C-alpha positions as a printed NumPy array, in Angstrom:
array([[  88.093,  -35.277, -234.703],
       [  89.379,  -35.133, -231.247],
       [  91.309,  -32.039, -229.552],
       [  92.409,  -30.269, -226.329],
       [  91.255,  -26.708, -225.285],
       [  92.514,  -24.257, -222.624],
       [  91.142,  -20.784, -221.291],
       [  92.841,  -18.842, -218.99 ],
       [  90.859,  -15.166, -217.973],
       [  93.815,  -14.11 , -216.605],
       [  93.549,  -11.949, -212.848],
       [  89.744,  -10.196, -212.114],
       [  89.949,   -7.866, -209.497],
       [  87.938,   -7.923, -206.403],
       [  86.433,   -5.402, -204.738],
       [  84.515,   -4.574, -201.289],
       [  81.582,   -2.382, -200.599],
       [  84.045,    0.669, -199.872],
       [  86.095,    1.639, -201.195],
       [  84.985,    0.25 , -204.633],
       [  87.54 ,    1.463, -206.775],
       [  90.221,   -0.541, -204.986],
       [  90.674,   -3.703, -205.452],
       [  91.697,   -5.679, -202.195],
       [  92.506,   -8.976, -203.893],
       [  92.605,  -10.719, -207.263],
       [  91.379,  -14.214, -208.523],
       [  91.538,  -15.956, -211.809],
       [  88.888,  -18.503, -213.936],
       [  90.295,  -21.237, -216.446],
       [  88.923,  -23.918, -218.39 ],
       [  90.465,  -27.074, -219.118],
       [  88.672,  -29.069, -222.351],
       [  89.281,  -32.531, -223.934],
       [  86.627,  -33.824, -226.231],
       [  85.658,  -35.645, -229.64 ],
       [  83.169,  -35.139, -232.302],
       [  81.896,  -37.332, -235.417],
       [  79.54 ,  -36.155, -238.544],
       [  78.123,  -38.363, -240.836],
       [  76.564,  -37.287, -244.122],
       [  72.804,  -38.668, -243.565],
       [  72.056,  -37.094, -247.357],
       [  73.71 ,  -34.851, -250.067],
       [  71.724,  -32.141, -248.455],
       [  71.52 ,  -32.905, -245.221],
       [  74.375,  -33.614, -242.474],
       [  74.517,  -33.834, -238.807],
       [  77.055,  -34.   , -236.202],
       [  77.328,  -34.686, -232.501],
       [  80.357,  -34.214, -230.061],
       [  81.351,  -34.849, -226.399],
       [  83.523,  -32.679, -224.098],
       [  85.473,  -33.394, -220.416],
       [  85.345,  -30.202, -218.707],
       [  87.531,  -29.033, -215.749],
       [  86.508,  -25.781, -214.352],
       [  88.508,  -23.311, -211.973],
       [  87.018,  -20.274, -210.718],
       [  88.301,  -18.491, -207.332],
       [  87.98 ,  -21.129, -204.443],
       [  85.686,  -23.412, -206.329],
       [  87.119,  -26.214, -208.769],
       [  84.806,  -28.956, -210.617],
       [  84.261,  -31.53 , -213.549],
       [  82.032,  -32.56 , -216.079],
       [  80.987,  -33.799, -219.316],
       [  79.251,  -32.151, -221.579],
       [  77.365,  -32.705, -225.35 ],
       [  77.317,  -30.794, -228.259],
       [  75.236,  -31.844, -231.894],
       [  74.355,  -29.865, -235.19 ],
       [  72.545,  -30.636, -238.173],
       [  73.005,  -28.219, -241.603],
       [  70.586,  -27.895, -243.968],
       [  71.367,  -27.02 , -247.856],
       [  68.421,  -27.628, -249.897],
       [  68.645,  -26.799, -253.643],
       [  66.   ,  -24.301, -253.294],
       [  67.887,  -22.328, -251.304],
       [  70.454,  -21.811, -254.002],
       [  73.593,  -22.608, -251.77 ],
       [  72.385,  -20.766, -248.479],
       [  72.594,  -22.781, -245.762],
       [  70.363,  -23.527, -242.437],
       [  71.856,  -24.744, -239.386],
       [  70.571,  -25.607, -235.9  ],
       [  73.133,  -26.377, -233.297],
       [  72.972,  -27.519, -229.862],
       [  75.579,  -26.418, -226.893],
       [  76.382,  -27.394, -223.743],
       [  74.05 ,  -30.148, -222.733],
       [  74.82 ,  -32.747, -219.997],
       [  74.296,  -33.391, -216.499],
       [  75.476,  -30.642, -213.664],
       [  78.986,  -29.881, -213.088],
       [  80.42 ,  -31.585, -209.631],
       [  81.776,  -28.658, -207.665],
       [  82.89 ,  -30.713, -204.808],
       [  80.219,  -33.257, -202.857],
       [  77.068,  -31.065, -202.161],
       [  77.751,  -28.162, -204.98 ],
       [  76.794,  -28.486, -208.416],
       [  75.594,  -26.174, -211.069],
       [  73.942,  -26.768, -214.425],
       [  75.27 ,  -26.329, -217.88 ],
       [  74.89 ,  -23.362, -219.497],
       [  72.687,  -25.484, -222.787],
       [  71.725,  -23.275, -225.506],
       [  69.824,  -23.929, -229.01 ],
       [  71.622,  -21.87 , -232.127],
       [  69.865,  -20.768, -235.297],
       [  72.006,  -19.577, -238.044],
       [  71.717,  -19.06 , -242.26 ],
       [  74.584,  -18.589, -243.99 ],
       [  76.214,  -18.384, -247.3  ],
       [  79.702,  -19.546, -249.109],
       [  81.359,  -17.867, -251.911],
       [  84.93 ,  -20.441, -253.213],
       [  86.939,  -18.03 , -255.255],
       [  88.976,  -20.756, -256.575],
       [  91.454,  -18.382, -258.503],
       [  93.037,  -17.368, -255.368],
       [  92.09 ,  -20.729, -253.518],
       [  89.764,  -18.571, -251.244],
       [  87.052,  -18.843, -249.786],
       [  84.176,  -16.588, -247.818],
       [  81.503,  -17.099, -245.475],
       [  79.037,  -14.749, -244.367],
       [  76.207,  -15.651, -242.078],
       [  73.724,  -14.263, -239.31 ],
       [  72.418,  -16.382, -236.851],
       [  70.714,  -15.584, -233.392],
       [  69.725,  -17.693, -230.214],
       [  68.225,  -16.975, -226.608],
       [  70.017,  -15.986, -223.63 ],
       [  70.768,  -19.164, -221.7  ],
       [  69.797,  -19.7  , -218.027],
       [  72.399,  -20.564, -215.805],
       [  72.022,  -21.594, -212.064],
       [  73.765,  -20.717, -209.206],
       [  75.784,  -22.515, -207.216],
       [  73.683,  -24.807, -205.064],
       [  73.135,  -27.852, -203.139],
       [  70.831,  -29.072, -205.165],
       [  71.734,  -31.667, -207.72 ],
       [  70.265,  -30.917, -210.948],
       [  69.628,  -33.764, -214.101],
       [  69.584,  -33.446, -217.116],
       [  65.756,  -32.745, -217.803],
       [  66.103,  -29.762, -215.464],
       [  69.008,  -28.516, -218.059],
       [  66.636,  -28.59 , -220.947],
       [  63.518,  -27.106, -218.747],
       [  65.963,  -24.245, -218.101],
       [  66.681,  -23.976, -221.443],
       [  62.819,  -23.652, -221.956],
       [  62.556,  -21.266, -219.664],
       [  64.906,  -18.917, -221.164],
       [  63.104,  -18.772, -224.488],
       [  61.529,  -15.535, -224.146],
       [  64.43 ,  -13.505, -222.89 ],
       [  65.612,  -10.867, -225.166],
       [  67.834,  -12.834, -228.262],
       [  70.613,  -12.484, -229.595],
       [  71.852,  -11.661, -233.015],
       [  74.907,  -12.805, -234.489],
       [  77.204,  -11.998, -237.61 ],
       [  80.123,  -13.758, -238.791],
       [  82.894,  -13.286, -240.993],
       [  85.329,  -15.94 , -242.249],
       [  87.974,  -16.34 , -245.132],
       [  89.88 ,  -19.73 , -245.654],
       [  93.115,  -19.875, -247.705],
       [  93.88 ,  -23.102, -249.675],
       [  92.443,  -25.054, -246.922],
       [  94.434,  -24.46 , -244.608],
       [  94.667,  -20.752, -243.141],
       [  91.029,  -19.537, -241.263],
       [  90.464,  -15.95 , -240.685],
       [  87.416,  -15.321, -238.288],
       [  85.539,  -12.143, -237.447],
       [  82.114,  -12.298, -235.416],
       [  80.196,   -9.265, -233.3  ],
       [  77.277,   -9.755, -231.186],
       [  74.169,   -7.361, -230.931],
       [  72.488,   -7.649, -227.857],
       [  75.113,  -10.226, -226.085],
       [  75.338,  -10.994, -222.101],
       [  79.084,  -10.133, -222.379],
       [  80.26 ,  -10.84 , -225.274],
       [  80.678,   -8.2  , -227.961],
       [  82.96 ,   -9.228, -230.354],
       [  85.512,  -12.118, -231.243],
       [  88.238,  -12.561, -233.877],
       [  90.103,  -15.621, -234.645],
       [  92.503,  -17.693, -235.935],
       [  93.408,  -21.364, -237.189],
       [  95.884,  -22.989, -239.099],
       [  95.747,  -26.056, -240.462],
       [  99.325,  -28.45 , -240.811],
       [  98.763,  -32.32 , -241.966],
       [  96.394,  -33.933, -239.94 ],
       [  97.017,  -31.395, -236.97 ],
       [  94.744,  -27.7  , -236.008],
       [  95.879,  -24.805, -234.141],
       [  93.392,  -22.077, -233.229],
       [  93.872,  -19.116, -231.856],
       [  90.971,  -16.663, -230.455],
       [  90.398,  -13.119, -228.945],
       [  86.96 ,  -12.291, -227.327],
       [  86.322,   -8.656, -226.238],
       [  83.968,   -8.942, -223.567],
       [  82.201,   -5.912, -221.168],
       [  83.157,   -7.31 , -217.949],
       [  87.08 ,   -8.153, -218.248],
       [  89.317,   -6.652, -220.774],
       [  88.964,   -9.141, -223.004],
       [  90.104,  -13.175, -223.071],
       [  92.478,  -15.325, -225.519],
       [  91.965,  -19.096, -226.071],
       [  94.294,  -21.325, -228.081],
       [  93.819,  -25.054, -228.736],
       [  95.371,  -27.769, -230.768],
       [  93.459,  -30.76 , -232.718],
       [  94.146,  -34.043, -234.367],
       [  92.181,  -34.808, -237.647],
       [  91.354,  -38.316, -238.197]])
């Protein structure tokens, strides 16, 4: 599958020392994404997946690029009686170029999630439910220090023990081809809470997204993919 993503957070206010409730300027922070991902079915029970992303980041005065990799594997032993185990991994990849000297690392996470799928086949429906939970990721600040890709996972390490976070999701698909997603965080950075939406036409995807987050007042995404 490939497809093309695009965030836009829209105007943040900044503010001095004093007065603080006035803001003397504003900025804005977008995302440009291109990318590709393959799964292969290694078993009846066991599948894995691995993807690749071109990112182009704005944010105020600073601008940068880089690539970035994603993989998964699910799980769905018999045993289990159709529950399923997944481990996914985000955001891996060397440091993002922010111009010659400046570069900052990747924001890699590891995800842990069990979940469950109910096909009410009457009304071509069907429901997911699942709780999954992962560890705060470590990010970097800007620097002029180039950082590889072993100091991205011994970040990643390093975050471990910070508080987790716990997950629950929500999602309804209509004869294959309307998605309905609901998700709320417990213990989240900034996100709290993110609802969704996708549509599926032929070979093409459109998804639609609203995150409420703590420190704006909240953030839409849309993107559009090509099934192959």
């Amino acid at each position: 599958m490939m497809g093309i993503g695009y965030f836009n957070g829209g105007a943040i206010e900044l503010r001095g020392i004093v007065p603080q409730d006035i803001p003397y300027s504003t900025t804005s922070f977008s995302d440009f994404i291109a990318g590709g991902s393959v799964g292969y079915e290694i078993y009846k029970e066991l599948k894995a997946g691995i993807g690749v992303k071109f990112i182009s980041q704005n944010s105020y005065i600073y601008s940068g690029t880089g690539v970035s990799f994603d993989g998964g594997v699910l799980f769905s032993p018999s045993i289990l009686k159709g529950i399923t185990v997944s481990v996914i991994f985000n955001n891996f990849g060397p440091a993002v170029n922010f111009g010659e000297t400046q570069k900052v690392t990747q924001p890699s996470r590891v995800r842990f999630a069990m979940g469950k799928r109910i096909d009410i086949r009457r009304y071509k429906s069907n429901i997911g439910i699942s709780i999954g939970g992962y560890s705060k990721y470590y990010v970097i600040p800007y620097s002029d220090t180039s950082y590889t890709f072993s100091d991205n996972v011994k970040n990643f390490v390093s975050s471990i023990p910070d508080r987790a976070v716990t997950d629950f999701d929500f999602d309804y698909i209509f004869d294959n081809r309307i998605n309905l997603r609901l998700s709320y965080l417990v213990g989240g950075e900034n996100t709290i809470a993110n609802v969704g939406l996708g549509i599926m036409l032929s070979r093409f995807r459109f998804d639609y997204s609203y995150t409420v987050e703590q420190s704006t007042n909240g953030t839409h995404r849309m993107s559009i993919g090509v099934n192959y």
